Short mmCIF file of C-alpha atoms and ligand atoms in Angstrom, two decimals:
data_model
loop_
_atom_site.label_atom_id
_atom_site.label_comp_id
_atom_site.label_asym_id
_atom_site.label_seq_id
_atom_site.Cartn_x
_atom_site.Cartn_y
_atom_site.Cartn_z
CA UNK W 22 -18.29 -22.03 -16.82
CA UNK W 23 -18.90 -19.74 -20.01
CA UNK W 24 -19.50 -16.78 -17.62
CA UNK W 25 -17.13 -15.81 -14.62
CA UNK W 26 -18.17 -14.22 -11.66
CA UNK W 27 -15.90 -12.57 -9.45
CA UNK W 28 -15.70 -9.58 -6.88
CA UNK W 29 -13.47 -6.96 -6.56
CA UNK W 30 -14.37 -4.52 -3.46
CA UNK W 31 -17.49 -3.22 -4.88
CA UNK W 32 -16.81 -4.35 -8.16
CA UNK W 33 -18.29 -7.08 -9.55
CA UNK W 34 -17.13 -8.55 -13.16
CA UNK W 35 -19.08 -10.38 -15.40
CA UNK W 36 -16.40 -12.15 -18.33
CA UNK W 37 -17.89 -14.25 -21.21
CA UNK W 38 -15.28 -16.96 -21.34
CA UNK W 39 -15.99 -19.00 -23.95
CA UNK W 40 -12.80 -18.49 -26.09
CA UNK W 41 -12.67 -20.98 -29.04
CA UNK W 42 -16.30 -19.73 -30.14
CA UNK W 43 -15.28 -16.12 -29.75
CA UNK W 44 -17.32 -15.91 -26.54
CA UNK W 45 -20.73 -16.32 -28.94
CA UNK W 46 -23.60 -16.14 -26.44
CA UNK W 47 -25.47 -19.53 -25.60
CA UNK W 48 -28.91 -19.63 -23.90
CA UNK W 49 -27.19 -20.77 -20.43
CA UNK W 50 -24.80 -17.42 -20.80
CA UNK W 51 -27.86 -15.14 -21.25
CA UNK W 52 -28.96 -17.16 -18.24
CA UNK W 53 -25.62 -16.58 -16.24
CA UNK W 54 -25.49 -12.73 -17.22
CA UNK W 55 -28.85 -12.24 -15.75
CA UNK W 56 -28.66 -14.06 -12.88
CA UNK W 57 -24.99 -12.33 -12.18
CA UNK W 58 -26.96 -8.80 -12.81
CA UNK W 59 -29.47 -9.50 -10.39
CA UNK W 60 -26.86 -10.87 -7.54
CA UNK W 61 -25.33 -7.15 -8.19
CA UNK W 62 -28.27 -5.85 -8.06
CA UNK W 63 -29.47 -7.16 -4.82
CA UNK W 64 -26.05 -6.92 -2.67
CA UNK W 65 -25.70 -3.33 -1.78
CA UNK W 66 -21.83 -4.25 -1.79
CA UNK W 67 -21.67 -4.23 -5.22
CA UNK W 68 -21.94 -0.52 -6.57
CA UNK W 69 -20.68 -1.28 -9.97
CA UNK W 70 -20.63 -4.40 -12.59
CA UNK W 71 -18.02 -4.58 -15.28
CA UNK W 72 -18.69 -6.06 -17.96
CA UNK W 73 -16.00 -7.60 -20.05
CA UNK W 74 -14.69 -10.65 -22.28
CA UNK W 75 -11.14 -11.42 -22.97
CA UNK W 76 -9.26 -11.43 -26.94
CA UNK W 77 -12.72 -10.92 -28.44
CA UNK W 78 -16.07 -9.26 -26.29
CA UNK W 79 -18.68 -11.46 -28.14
CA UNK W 80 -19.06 -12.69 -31.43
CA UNK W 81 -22.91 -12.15 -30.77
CA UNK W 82 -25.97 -14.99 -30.36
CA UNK W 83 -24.54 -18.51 -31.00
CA UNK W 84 -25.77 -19.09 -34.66
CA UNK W 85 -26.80 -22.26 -33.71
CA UNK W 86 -28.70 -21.20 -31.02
CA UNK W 87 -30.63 -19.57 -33.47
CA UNK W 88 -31.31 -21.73 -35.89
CA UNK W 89 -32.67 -24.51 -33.57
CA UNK W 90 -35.05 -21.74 -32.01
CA UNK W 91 -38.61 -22.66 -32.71
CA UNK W 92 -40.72 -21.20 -29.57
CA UNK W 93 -42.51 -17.77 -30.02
CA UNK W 94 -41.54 -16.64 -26.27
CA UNK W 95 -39.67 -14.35 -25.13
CA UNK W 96 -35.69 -16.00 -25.36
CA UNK W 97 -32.87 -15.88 -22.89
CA UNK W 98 -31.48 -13.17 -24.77
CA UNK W 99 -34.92 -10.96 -24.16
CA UNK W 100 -34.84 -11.72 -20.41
CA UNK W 101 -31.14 -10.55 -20.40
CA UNK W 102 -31.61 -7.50 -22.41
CA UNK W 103 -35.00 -6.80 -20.08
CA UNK W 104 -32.48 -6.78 -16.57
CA UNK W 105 -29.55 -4.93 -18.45
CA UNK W 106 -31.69 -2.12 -19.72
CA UNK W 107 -33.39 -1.22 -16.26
CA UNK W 108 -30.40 -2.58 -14.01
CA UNK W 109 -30.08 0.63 -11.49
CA UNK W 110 -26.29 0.14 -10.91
CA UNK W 111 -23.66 1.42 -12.93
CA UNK W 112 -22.42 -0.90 -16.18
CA UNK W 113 -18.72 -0.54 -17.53
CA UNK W 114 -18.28 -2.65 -20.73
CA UNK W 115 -14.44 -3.54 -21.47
CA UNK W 116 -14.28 -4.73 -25.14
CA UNK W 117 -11.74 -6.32 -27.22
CA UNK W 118 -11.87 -7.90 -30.24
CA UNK W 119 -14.61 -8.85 -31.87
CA UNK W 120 -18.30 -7.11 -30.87
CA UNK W 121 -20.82 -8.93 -33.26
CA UNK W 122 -25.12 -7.97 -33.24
CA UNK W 123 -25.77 -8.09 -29.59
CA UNK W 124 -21.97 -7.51 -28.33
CA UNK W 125 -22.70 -3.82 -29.86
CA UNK W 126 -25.95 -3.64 -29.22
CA UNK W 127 -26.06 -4.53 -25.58
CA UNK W 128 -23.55 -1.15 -25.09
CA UNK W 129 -26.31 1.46 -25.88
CA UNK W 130 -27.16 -0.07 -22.38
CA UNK W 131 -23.99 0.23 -20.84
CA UNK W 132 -23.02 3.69 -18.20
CA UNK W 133 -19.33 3.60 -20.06
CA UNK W 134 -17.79 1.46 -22.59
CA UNK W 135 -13.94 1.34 -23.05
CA UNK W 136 -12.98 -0.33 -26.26
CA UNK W 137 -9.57 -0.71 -28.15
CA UNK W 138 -8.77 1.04 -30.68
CA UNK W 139 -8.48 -1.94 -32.69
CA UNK W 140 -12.00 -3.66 -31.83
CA UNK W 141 -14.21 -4.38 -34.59
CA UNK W 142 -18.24 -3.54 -33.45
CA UNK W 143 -20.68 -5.07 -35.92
CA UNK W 144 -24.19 -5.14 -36.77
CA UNK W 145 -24.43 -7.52 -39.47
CA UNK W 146 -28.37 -7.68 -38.82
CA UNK W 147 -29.48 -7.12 -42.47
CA UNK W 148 -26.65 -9.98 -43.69
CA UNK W 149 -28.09 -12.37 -41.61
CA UNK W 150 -31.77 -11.98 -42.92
CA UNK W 151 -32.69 -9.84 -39.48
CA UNK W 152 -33.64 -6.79 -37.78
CA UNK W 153 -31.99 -4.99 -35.08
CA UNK W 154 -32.41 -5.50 -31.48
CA UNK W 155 -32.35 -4.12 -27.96
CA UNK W 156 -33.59 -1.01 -29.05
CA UNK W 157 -31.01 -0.03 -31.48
CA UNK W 158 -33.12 1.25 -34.37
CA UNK W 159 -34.14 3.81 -32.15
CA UNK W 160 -31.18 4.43 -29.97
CA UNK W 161 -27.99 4.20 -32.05
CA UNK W 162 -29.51 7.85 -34.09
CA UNK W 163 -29.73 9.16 -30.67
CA UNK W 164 -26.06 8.18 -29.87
CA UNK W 165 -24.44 8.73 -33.15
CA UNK W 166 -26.73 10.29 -35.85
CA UNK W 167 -29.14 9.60 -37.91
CA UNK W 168 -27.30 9.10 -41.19
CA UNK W 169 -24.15 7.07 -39.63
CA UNK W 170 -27.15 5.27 -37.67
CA UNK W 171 -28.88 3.73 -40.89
CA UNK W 172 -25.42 3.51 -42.83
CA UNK W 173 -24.40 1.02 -39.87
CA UNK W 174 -27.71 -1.00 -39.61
CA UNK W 175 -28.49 -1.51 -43.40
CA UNK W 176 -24.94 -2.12 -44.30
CA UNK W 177 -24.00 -4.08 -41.20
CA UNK W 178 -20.65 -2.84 -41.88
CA UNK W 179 -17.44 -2.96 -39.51
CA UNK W 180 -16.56 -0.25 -37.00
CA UNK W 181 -13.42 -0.03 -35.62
CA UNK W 182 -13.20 1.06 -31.43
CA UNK W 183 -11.09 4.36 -32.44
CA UNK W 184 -14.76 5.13 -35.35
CA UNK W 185 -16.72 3.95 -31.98
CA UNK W 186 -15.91 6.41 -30.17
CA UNK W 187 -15.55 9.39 -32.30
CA UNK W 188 -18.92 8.64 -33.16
CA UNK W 189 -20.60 8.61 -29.75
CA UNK W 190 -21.13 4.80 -29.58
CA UNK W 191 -18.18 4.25 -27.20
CA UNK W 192 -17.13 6.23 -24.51
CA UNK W 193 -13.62 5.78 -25.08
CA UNK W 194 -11.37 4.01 -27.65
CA UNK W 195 -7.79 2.87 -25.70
CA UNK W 196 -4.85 1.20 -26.93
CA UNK W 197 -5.36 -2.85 -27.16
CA UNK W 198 -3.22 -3.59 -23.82
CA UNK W 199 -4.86 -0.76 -21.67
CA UNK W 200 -8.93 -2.00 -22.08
CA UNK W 201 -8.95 -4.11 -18.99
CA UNK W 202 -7.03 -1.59 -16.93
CA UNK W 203 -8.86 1.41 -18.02
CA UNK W 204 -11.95 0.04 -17.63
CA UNK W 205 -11.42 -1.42 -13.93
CA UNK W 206 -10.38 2.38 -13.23
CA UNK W 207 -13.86 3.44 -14.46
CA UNK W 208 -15.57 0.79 -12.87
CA UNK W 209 -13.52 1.79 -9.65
CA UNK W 210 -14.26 5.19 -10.09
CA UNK W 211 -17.63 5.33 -10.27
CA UNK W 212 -18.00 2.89 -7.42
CA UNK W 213 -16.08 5.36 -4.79
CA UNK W 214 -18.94 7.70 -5.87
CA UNK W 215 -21.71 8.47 -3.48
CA UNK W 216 -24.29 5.35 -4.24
CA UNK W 217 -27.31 7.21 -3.52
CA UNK W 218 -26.66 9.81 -5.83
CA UNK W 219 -25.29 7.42 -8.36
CA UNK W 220 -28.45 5.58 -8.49
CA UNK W 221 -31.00 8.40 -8.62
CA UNK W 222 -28.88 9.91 -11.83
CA UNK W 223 -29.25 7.03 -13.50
CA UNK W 224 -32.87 6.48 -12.28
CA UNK W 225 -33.22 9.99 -14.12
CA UNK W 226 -31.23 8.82 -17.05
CA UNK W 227 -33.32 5.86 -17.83
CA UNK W 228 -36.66 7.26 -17.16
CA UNK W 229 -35.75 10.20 -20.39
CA UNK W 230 -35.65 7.43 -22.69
CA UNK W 231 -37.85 5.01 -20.98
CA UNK W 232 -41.11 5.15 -23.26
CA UNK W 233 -39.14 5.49 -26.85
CA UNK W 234 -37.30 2.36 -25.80
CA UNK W 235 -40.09 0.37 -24.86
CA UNK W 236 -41.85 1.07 -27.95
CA UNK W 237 -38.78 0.38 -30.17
CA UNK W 238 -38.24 -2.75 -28.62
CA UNK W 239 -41.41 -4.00 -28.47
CA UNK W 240 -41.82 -4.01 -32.33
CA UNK W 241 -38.03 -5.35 -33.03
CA UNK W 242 -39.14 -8.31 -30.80
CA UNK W 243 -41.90 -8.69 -32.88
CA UNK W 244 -40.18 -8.43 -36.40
CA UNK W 245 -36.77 -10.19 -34.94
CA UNK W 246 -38.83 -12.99 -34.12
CA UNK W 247 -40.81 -13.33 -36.65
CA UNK W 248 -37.43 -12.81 -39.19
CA UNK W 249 -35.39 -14.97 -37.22
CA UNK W 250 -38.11 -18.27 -37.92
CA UNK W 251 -38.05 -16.74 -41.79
CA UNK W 252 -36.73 -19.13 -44.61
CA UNK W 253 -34.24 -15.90 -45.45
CA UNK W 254 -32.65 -16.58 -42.13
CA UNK W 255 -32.89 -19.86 -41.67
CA UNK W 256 -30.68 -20.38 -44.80
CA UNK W 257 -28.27 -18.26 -43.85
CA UNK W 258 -27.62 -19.72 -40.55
CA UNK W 259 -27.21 -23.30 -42.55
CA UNK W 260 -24.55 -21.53 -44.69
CA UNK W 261 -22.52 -20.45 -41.57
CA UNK W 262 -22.74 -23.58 -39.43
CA UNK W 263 -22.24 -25.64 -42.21
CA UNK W 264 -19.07 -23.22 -43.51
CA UNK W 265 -18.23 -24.03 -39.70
CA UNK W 266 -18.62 -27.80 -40.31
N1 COA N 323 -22.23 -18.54 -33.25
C1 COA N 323 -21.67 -19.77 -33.22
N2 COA N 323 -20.37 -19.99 -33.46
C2 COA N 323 -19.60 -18.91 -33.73
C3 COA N 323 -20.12 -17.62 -33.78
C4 COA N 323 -21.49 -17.45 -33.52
N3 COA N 323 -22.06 -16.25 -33.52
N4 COA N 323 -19.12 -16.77 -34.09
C5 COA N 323 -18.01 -17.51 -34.21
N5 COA N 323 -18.30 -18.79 -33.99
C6 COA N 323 -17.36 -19.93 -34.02
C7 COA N 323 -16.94 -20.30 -35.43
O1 COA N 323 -17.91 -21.13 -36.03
C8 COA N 323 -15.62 -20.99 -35.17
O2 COA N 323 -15.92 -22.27 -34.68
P1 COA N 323 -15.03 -23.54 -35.17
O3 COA N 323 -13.62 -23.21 -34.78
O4 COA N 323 -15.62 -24.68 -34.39
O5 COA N 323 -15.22 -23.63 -36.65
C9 COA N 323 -15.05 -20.18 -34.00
O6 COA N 323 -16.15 -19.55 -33.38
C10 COA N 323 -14.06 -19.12 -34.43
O7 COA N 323 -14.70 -18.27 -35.37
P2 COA N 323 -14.06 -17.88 -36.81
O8 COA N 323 -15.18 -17.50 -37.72
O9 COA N 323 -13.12 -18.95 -37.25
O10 COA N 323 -13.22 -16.59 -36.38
P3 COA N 323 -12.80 -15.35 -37.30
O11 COA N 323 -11.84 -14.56 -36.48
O12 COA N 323 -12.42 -15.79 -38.66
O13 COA N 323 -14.16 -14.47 -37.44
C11 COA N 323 -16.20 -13.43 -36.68
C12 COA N 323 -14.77 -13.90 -36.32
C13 COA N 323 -16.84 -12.96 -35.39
C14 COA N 323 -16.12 -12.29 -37.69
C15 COA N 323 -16.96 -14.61 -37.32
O14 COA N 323 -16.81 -15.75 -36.47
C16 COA N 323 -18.43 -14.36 -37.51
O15 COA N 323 -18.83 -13.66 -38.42
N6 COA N 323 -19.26 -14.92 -36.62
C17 COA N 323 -20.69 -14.79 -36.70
C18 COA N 323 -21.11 -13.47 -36.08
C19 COA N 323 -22.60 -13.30 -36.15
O16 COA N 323 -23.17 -13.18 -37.20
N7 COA N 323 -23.23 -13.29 -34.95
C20 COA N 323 -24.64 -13.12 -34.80
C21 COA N 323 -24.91 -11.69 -34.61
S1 COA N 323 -26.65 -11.32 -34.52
#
């Protein structure tokens, strides 16, 4: 199993465990996250998913997931996005390591996000002949500013936890060795909360930016898609999996 599911009192983790890829999302893990979101969802036992990987968070989409995509519907990835943006439960994101495109991404969505200090967030959308996703053009401005916003997404450039969370994108930058800790103490924290109250505040949370989102997304789904079937793309994925052999 590339995704673990396992429950802690009303914690429930979700770990991308696919190690010697650098936990790079395949179709069946988009698959696994959802479904595991919508278990939490549904059991009122669960108050609180954590959300975490293990040396490295993710080293974003498989590549080669990407370059075999052909169909114009919406992908695993979309569906998973879709159930993490309006999931009513609280989200804790532990990450480690590597954070590539969607790794990052996918933590505008997220209640908190403990990283190490020494985790390297990336966007590399522009370097792989792409656009941003899961809202970010709009969403990482609102979290961080405009100007370190498009610095970020044009350059695709590196950003360490400890720049993470100066800059808003993180909650909380920790050493290395205290992520997983920390973040169950969140996670554990927010679930001894009252539930009801938990979920209307983030009802209310998600309904401020509900509209902007949808918009923003909508049209990166329509440029990411058609981008991603682009000859500019296309070659670049070749590059990689062939540099990959
Ligand atoms: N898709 C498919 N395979 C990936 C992958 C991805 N996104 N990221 C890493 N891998 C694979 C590598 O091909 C390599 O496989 P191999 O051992 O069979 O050759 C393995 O994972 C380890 O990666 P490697 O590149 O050797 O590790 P590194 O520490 O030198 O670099 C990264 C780590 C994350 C910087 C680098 O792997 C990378 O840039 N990956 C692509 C990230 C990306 O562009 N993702 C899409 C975002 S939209």
């Amino acid at each position: 199993m590339t995704v673990s599911v396992t429950r802690e009192g009303a914690v429930l983790t979700l770990r991308l465990d696919r190690p010697e890829k650098k936990n790079a999302l395949t179709q069946a893990m988009y698959r696994a996250l959802s479904e595991g979101l919508r278990t939490a969802e549904a059991d009122p036992e669960v108050r609180v998913v954590l959300l975490a990987g293990g040396m490295d968070f993710t080293a974003g989409n498989d590549i080669a997931d990407f370059a075999a995509r052909k169909e114009e519907g919406p992908s695993e990835a979309f569906h998973f996005l879709e159930t993490l943006v309006g999931f009513a439960k609280p989200v804790v994101a532990a990450v480690r390591g590597h954070a590539v495109g969607i790794g990052t991404t996918l933590l505008l969505h997220c209640d908190v996000v403990v990283a190490s200090e020494a985790a390297r967030l990336m966007m590399p959308f522009t370097k792989l002949g792409l656009v941003p996703e899961a809202g970010s053009s709009m969403l990482l401005a609102r979290r961080v500013g405009a100007a370190r916003a498009r610095w970020w997404l044009l350059s695709g450039t590196p950003i360490s936890g400890h720049e993470a969370a100066e800059a808003g994108l993180v909650t909380r930058a920790v050493p290395d060795d205290a992520v997983e800790e920390e973040a169950r103490a969140v996670a554990q924290l927010l679930a001894a909360l009252p539930p009801g109250s938990m979920a209307e505040t983030k009802r209310l949370v998600l309904a401020a930016e509900k509209e902007a989102l949808e918009t923003a997304m909508r049209a990166e789904r329509e440029s990411f898609g058609r981008m991603l079937r682009g000859e500019e793309a296309q070659a670049i994925f070749r590059e990689f999996l062939n540099r990959s052999g």
